[in-house]
Short mmCIF file of C-alpha atoms and ligand atoms in Angstrom, two decimals:
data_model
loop_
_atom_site.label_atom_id
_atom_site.label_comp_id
_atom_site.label_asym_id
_atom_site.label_seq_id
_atom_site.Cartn_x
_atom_site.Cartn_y
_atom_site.Cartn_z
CA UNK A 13 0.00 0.00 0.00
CA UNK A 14 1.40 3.93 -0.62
CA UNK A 15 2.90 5.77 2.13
CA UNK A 16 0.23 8.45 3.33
CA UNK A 17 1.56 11.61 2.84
CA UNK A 18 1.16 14.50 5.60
CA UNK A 19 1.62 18.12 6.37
CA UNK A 20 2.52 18.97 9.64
CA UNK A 21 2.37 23.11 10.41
CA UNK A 22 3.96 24.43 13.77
CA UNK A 23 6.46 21.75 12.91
CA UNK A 24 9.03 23.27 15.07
CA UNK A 25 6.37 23.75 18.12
CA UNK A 26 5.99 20.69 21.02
CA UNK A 27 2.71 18.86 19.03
CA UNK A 28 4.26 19.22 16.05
CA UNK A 29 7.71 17.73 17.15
CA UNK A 30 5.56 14.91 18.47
CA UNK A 31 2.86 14.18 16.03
CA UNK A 32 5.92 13.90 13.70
CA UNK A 33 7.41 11.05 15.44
CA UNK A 34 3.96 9.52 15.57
CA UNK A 35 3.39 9.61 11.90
CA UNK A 36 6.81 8.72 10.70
CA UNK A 37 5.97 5.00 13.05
CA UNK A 38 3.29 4.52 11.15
CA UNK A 39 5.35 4.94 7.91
CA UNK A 40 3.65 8.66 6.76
CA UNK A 41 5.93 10.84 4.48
CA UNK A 42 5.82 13.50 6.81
CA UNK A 43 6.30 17.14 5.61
CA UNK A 44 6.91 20.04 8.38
CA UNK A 45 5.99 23.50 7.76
CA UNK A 46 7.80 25.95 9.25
CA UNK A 47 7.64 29.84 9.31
CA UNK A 48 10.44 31.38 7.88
CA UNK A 49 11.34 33.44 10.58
CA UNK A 50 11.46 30.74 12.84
CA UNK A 51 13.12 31.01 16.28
CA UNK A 52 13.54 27.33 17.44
CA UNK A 53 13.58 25.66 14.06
CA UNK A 54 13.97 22.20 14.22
CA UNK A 55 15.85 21.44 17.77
CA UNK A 56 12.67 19.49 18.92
CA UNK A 57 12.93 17.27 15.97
CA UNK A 58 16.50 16.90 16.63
CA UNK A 59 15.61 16.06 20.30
CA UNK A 60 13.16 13.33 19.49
CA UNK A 61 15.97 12.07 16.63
CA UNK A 62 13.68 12.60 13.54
CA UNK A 63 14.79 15.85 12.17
CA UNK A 64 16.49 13.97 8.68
CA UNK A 65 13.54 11.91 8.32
CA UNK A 66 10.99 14.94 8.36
CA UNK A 67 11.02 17.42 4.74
CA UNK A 68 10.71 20.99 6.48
CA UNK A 69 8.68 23.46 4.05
CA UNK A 70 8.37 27.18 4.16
CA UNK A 71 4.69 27.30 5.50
CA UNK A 72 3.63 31.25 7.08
CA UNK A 73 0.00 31.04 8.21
CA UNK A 74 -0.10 34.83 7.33
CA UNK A 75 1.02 34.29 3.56
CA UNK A 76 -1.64 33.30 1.28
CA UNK A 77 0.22 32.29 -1.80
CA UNK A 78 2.73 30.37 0.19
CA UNK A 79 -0.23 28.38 1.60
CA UNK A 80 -1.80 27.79 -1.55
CA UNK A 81 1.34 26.96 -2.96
CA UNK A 82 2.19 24.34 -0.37
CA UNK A 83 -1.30 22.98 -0.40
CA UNK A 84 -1.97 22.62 -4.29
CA UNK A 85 1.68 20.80 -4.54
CA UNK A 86 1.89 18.81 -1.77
CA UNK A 87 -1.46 16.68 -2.88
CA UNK A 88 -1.52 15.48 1.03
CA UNK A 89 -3.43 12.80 2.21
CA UNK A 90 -4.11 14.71 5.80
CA UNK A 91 -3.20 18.03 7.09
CA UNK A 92 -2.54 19.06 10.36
CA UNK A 93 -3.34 22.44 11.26
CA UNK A 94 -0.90 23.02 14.63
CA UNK A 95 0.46 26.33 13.95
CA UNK A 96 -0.59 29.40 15.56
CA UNK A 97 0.44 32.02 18.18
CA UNK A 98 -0.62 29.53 20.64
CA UNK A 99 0.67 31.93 23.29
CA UNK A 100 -2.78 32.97 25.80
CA UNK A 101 -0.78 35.71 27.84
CA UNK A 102 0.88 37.54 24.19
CA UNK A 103 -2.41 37.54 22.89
CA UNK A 104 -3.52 40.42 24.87
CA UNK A 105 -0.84 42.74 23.83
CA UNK A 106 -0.67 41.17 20.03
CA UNK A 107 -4.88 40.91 19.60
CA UNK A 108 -4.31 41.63 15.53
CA UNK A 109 -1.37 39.69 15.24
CA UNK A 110 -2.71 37.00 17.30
CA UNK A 111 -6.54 37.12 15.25
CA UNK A 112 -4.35 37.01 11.83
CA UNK A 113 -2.33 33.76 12.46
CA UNK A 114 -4.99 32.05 14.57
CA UNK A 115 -8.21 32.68 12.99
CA UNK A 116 -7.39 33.67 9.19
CA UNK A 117 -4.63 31.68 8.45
CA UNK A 118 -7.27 28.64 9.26
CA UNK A 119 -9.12 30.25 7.00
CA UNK A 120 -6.34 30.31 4.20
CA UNK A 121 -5.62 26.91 4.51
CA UNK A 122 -9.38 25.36 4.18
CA UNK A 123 -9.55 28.03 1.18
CA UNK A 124 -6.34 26.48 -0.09
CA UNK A 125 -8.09 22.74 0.52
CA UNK A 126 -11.34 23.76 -0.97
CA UNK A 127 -10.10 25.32 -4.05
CA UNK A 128 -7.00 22.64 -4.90
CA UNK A 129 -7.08 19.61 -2.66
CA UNK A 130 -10.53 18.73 -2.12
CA UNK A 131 -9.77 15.04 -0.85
CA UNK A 132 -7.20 16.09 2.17
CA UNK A 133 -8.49 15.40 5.67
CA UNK A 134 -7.74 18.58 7.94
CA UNK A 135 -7.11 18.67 11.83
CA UNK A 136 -7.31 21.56 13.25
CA UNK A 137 -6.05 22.44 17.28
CA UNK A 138 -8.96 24.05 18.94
CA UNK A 139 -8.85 24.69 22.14
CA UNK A 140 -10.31 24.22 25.83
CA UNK A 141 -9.27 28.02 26.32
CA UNK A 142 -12.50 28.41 24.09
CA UNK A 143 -14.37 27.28 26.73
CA UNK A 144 -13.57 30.44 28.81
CA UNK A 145 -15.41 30.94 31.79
CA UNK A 146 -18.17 28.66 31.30
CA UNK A 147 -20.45 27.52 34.13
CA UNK A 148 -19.89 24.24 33.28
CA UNK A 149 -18.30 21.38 35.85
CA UNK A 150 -16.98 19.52 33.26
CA UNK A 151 -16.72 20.69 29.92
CA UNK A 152 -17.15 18.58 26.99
CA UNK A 153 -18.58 18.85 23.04
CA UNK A 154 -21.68 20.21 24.17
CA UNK A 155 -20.77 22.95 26.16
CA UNK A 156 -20.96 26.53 25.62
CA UNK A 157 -17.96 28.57 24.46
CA UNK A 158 -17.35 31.61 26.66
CA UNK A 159 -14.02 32.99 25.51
CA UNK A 160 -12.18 35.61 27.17
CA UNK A 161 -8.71 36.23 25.83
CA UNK A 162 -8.05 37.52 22.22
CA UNK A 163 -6.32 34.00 21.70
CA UNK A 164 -9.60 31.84 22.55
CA UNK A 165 -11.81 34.63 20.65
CA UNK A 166 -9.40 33.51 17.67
CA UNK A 167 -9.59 30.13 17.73
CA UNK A 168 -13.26 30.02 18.44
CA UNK A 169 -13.37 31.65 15.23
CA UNK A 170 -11.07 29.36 12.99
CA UNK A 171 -13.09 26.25 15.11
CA UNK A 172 -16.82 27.26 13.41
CA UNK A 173 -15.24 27.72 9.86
CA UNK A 174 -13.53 24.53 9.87
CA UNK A 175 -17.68 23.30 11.02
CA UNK A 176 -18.72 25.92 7.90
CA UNK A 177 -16.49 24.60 5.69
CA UNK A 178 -17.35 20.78 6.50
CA UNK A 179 -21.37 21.48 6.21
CA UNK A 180 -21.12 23.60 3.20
CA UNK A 181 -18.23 21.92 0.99
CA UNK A 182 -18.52 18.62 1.98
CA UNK A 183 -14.26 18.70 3.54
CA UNK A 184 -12.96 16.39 5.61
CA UNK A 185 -12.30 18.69 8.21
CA UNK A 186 -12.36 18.73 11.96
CA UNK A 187 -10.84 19.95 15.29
CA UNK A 188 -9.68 18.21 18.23
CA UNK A 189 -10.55 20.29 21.59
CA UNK A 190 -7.03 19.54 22.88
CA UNK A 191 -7.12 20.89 26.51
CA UNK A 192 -3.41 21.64 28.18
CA UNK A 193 -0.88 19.11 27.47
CA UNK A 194 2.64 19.36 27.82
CA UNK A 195 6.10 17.43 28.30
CA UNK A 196 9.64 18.11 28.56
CA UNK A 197 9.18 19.68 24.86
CA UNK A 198 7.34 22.03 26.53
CA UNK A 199 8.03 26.16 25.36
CA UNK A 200 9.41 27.98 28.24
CA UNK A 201 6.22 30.50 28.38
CA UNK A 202 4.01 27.93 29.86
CA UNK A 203 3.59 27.64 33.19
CA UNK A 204 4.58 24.10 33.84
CA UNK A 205 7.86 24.29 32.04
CA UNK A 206 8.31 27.71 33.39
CA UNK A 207 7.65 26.06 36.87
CA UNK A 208 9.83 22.72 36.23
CA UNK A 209 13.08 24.67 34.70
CA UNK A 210 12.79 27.41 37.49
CA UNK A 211 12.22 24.86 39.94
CA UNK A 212 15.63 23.16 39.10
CA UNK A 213 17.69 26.66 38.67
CA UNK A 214 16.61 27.04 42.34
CA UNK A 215 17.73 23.70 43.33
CA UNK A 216 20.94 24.34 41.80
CA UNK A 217 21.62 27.85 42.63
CA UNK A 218 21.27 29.56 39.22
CA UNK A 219 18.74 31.53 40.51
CA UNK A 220 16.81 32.66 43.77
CA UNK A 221 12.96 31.64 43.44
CA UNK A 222 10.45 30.95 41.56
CA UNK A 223 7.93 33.83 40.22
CA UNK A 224 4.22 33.50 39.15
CA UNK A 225 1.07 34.90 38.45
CA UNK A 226 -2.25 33.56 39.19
CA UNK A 227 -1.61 30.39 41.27
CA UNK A 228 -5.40 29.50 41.81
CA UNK A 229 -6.13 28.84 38.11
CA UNK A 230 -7.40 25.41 37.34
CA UNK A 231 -5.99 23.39 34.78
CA UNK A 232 -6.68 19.71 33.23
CA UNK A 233 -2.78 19.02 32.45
CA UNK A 234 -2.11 16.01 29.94
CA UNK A 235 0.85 14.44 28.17
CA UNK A 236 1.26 15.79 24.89
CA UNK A 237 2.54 12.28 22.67
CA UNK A 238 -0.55 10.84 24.43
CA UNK A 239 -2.88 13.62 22.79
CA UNK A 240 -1.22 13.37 19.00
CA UNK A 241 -2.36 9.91 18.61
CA UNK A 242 -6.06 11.04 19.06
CA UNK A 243 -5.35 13.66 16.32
CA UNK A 244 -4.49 10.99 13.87
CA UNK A 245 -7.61 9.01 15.36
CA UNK A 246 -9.68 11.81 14.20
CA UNK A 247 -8.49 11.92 10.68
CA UNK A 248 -8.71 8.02 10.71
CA UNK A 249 -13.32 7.61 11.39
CA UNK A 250 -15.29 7.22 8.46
CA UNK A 251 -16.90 10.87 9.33
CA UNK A 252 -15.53 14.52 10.25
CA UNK A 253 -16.15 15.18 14.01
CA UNK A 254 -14.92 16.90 16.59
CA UNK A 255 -13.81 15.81 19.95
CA UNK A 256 -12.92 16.89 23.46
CA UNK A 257 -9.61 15.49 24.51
CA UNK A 258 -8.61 15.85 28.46
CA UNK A 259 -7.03 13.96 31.26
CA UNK A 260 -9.77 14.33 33.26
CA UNK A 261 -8.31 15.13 35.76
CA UNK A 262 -7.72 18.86 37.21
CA UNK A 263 -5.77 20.86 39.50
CA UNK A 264 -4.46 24.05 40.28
CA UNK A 265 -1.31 25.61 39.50
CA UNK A 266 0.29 25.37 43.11
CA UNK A 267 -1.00 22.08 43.21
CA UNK A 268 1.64 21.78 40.29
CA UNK A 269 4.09 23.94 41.84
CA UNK A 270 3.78 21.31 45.06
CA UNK A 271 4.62 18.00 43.32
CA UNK A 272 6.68 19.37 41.14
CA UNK A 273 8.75 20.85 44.13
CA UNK A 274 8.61 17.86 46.38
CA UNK A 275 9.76 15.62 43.36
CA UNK A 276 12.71 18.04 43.50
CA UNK A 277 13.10 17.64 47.13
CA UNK A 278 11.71 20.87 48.31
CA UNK A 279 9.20 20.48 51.51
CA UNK A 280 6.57 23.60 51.12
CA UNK A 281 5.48 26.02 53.37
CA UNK A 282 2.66 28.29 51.78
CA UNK A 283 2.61 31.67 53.86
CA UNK A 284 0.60 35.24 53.02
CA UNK A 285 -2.01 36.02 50.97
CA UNK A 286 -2.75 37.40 47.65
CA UNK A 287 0.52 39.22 46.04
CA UNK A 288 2.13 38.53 49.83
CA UNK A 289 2.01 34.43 49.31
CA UNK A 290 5.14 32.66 49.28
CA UNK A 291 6.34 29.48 49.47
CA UNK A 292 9.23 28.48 51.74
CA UNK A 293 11.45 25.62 52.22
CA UNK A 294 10.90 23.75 55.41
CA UNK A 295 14.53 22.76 56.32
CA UNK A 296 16.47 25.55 54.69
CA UNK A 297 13.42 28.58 55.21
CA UNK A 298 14.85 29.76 51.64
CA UNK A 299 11.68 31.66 49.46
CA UNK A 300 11.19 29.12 46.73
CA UNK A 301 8.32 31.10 45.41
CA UNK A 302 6.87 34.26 44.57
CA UNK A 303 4.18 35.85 43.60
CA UNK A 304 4.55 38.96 41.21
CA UNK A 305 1.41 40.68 39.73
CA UNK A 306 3.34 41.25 36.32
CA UNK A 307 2.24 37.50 35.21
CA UNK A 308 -1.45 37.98 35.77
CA UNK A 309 -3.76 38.52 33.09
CA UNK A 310 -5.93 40.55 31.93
CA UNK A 311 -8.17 38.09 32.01
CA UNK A 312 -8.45 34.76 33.44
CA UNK A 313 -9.86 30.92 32.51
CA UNK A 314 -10.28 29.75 36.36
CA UNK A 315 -11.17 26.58 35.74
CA UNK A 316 -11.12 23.52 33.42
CA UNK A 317 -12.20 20.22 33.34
CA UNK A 318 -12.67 17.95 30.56
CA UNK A 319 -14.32 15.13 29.85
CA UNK A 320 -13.26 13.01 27.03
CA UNK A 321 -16.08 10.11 27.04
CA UNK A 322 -17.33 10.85 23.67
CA UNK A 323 -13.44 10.16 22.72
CA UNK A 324 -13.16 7.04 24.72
CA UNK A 325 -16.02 5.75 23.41
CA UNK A 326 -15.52 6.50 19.29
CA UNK A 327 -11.71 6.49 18.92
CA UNK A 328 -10.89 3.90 21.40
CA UNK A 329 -8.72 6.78 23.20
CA UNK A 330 -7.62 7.18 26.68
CA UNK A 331 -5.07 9.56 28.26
CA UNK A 332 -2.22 7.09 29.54
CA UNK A 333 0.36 9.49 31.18
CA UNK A 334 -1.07 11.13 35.15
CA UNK A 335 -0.02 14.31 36.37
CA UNK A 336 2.36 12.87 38.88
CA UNK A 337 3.93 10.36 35.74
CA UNK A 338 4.08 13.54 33.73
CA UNK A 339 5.68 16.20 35.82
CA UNK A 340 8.53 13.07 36.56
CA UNK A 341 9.21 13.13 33.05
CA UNK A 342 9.61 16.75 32.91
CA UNK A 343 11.98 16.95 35.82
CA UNK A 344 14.18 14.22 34.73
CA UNK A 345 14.28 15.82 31.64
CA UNK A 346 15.92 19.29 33.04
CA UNK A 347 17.88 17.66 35.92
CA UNK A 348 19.76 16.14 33.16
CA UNK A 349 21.46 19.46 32.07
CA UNK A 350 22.84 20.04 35.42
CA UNK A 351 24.39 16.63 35.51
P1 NAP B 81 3.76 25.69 20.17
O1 NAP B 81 4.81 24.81 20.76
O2 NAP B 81 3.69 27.11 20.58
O3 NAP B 81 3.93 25.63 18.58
C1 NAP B 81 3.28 26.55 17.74
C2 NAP B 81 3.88 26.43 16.35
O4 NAP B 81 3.25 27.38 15.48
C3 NAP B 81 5.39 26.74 16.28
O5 NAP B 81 5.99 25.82 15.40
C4 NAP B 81 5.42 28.15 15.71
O6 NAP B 81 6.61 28.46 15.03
C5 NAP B 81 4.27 28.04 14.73
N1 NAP B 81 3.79 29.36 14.27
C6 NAP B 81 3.54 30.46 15.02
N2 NAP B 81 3.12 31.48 14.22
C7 NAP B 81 3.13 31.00 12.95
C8 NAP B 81 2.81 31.57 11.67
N3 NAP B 81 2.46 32.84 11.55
N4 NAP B 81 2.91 30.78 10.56
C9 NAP B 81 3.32 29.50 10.67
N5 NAP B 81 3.66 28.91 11.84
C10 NAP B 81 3.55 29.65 12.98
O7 NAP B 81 2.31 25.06 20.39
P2 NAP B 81 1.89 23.57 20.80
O8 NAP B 81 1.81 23.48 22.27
O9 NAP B 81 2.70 22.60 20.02
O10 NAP B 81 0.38 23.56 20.28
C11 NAP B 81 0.06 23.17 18.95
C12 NAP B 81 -1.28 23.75 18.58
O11 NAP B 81 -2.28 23.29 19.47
C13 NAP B 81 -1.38 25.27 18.62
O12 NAP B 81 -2.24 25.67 17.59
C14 NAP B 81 -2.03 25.56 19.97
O13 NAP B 81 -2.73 26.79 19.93
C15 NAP B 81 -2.97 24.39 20.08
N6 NAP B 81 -3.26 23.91 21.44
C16 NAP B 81 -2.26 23.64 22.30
C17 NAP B 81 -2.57 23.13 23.55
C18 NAP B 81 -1.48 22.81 24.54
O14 NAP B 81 -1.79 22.70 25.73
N7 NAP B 81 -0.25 22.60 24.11
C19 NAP B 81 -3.91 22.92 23.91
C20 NAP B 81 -4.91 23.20 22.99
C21 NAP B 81 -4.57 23.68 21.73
P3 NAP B 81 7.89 29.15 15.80
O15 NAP B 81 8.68 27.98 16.34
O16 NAP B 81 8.57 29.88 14.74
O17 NAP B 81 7.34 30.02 16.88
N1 GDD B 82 2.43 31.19 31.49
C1 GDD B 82 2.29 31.49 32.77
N2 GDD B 82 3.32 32.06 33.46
N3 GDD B 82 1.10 31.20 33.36
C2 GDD B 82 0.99 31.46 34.68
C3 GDD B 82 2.01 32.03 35.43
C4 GDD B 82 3.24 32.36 34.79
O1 GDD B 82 4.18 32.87 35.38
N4 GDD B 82 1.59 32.14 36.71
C5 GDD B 82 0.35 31.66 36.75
N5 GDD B 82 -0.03 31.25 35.52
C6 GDD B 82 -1.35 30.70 35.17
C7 GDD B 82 -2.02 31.39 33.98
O2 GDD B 82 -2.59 32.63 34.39
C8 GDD B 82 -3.05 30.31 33.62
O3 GDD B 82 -4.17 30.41 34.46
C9 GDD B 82 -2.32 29.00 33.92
O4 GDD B 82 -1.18 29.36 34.74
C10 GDD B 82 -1.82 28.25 32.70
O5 GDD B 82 -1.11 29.15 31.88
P1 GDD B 82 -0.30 28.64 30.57
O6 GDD B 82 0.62 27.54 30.95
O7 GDD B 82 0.28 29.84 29.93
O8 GDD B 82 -1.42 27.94 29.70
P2 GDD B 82 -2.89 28.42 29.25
O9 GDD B 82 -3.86 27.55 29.97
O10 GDD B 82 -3.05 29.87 29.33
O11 GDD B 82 -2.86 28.04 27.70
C11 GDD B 82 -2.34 26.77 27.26
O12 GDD B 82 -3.39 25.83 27.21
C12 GDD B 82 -4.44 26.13 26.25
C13 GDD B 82 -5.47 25.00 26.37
O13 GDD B 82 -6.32 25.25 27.44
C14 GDD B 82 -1.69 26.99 25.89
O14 GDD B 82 -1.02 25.81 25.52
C15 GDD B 82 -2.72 27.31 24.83
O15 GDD B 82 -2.10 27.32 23.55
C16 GDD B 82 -3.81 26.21 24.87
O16 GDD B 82 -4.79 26.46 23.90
#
């Protein structure tokens, strides 16, 4: 049988690093696009040990020809939509930039599919961010979107043309409702990798403590080469849907801060309140955290909780990484830069 052929975009992002490495087992040819002003380029790849088995592509979400180009050549089998200025906190001081990449790039591309690739299945990454501030317990494909930062308001956008463009032109399209997921691939602007690589410049002395934001924040954290799979699942059914994909589990962001600490052998004390809190080190009373209102938003998601049955149940998918299983990874990861 051919070799399906796939484009990944956001190739040089932590999904895309991963989803790579999933494809190329199951003997894709995988293409990469990557911006051309790329920061990171391909050191993810390299990590993971792929980066000569994966064809990198200039691919700019904000260049229409170049996606069109890319698209009409390419004559891909599936698509994968990662790309995007997935960053929530920029988004608030880049809301045009942000809207641009996020929500008319998509836009591009299904143009691009619907006008010279008709047969490619798309994925697109929606969000749980979309989900806002909704009432909801647990949040799942049913629920209300209530976005409140300009990055959800832009993917909520590119999430009901990709539903547009499947009713009206008959494309395989759909979008996975990917809610946080990380690993040691993890960008340093997120708060668990933030937390993890902090965490271990405290423990060995390249730097005082530990500073965050909003501490209170809920957060259904998952393992990010458990949550590529169900992308390809998606692309895989006999008919576009969309799907909710969580750990189902949740917890706050000094819940993280506490495992991830004791795994580094800090013992906690939480002291103060509000921009006074702190965190202290039982044995040595050193401040291993801060608070510091620069890293609080504009607006905030408090809470998410996902619920994945509708996954379980059609693609045979299950999270199989915890949060305790996860943040070990992560910390093994950076602890092996100081040895
Ligand atoms: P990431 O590490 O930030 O990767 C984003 C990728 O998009 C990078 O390769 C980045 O390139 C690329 N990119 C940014 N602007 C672009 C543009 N104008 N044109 C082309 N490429 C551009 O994100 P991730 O964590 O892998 O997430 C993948 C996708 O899932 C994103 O769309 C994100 O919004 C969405 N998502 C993520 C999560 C999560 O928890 N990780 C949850 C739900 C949805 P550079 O390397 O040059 O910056
Ligand atoms: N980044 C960051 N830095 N966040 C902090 C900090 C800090 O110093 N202190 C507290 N937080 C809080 C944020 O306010 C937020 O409530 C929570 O930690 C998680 O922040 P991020 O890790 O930046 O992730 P996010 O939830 O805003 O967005 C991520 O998940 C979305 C899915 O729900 C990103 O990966 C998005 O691209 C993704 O769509």
């Amino acid at each position: 049988m051919k070799n399906k052929k796939a484009l990944i975009t956001g190739i040089s992002g932590q999904d895309g690093a991963y989803l790579a490495k999933f494809l190329l087992s199951k003997n894709y040819i995988v293409i990469g696009g990557e911006r051309q002003n790329a920061s990171g380029s391909t050191w993810r790849l390299k990590e993971l040990g792929i980066e000569n088995k994966v064809k990198v592509v200039p691919f700019e979400l904000l260049e229409e020809n170049n996606i069109v180009d890319v698209i009409r050549l390419g004559k891909f089998d599936e698509i994968y939509n990662l790309a995007a200025q997935s960053f929530v906190g920029n988004s608030y001081s880049s809301p045009i930039f942000t809207s641009n990449v996020n929500a008319l790039g998509v836009t591009r591309i299904l143009e691009a599919i619907r006008h010279f690739s008709k047969k490619t299945r798309f994925y697109q990454a929606s969000t749980s961010e979309m989900y806002g501030n909704s009432k909801s317990n647990r949040q799942n494909e049913i629920t209300s979107f209530e976005p409140v930062s300009p990055y959800a308001i832009s993917k909520l956008y590119a999430h009901w043309m990709v539903n547009m463009y499947r009713d009206a032109y008959n494309i395989f399209c759909c979008s996975g409702i990917l809610f946080n997921h990380e690993s040691p691939l993890r960008g340093g602007e997120f708060v668990t990798k933030k937390i993890i690589r902090d965490l271990a410049r405290v423990k060995y002395k390249y730097l005082s403590n530990l500073s965050l934001g909003n501490i209170y924040s809920k957060r259904d954290w998952g393992y990010s080469e458990d949550y590529v799979e169900a992308m390809w699942k998606m692309l895989q059914q006999k008919k576009a849907r969309d799907f909710v994909i969580s750990s189902g589990k949740t917890y706050t962001v000094k819940d993280f801060v506490n495992k991830a600490s004791k795994y580094y052998g800090f013992d906690l004390i939480w002291e103060g309140t509000g921009l006074s809190e702190k965190a202290l080190d039982k044995k040595t009373k050193k401040v291993i955290v801060r608070i510091d209102k620069k890293y609080f938003r504009p607006t905030e998601v408090n809470y998410l909780y996902g619920n994945s049955s509708k996954a379980k149940k059609n693609l045979q998918w299950s999270p199989k990484t915890n949060i305790d299983q996860l943040i070990k990874k992560m910390c093994d990861h950076e602890i092996k830069k100081y040895k």
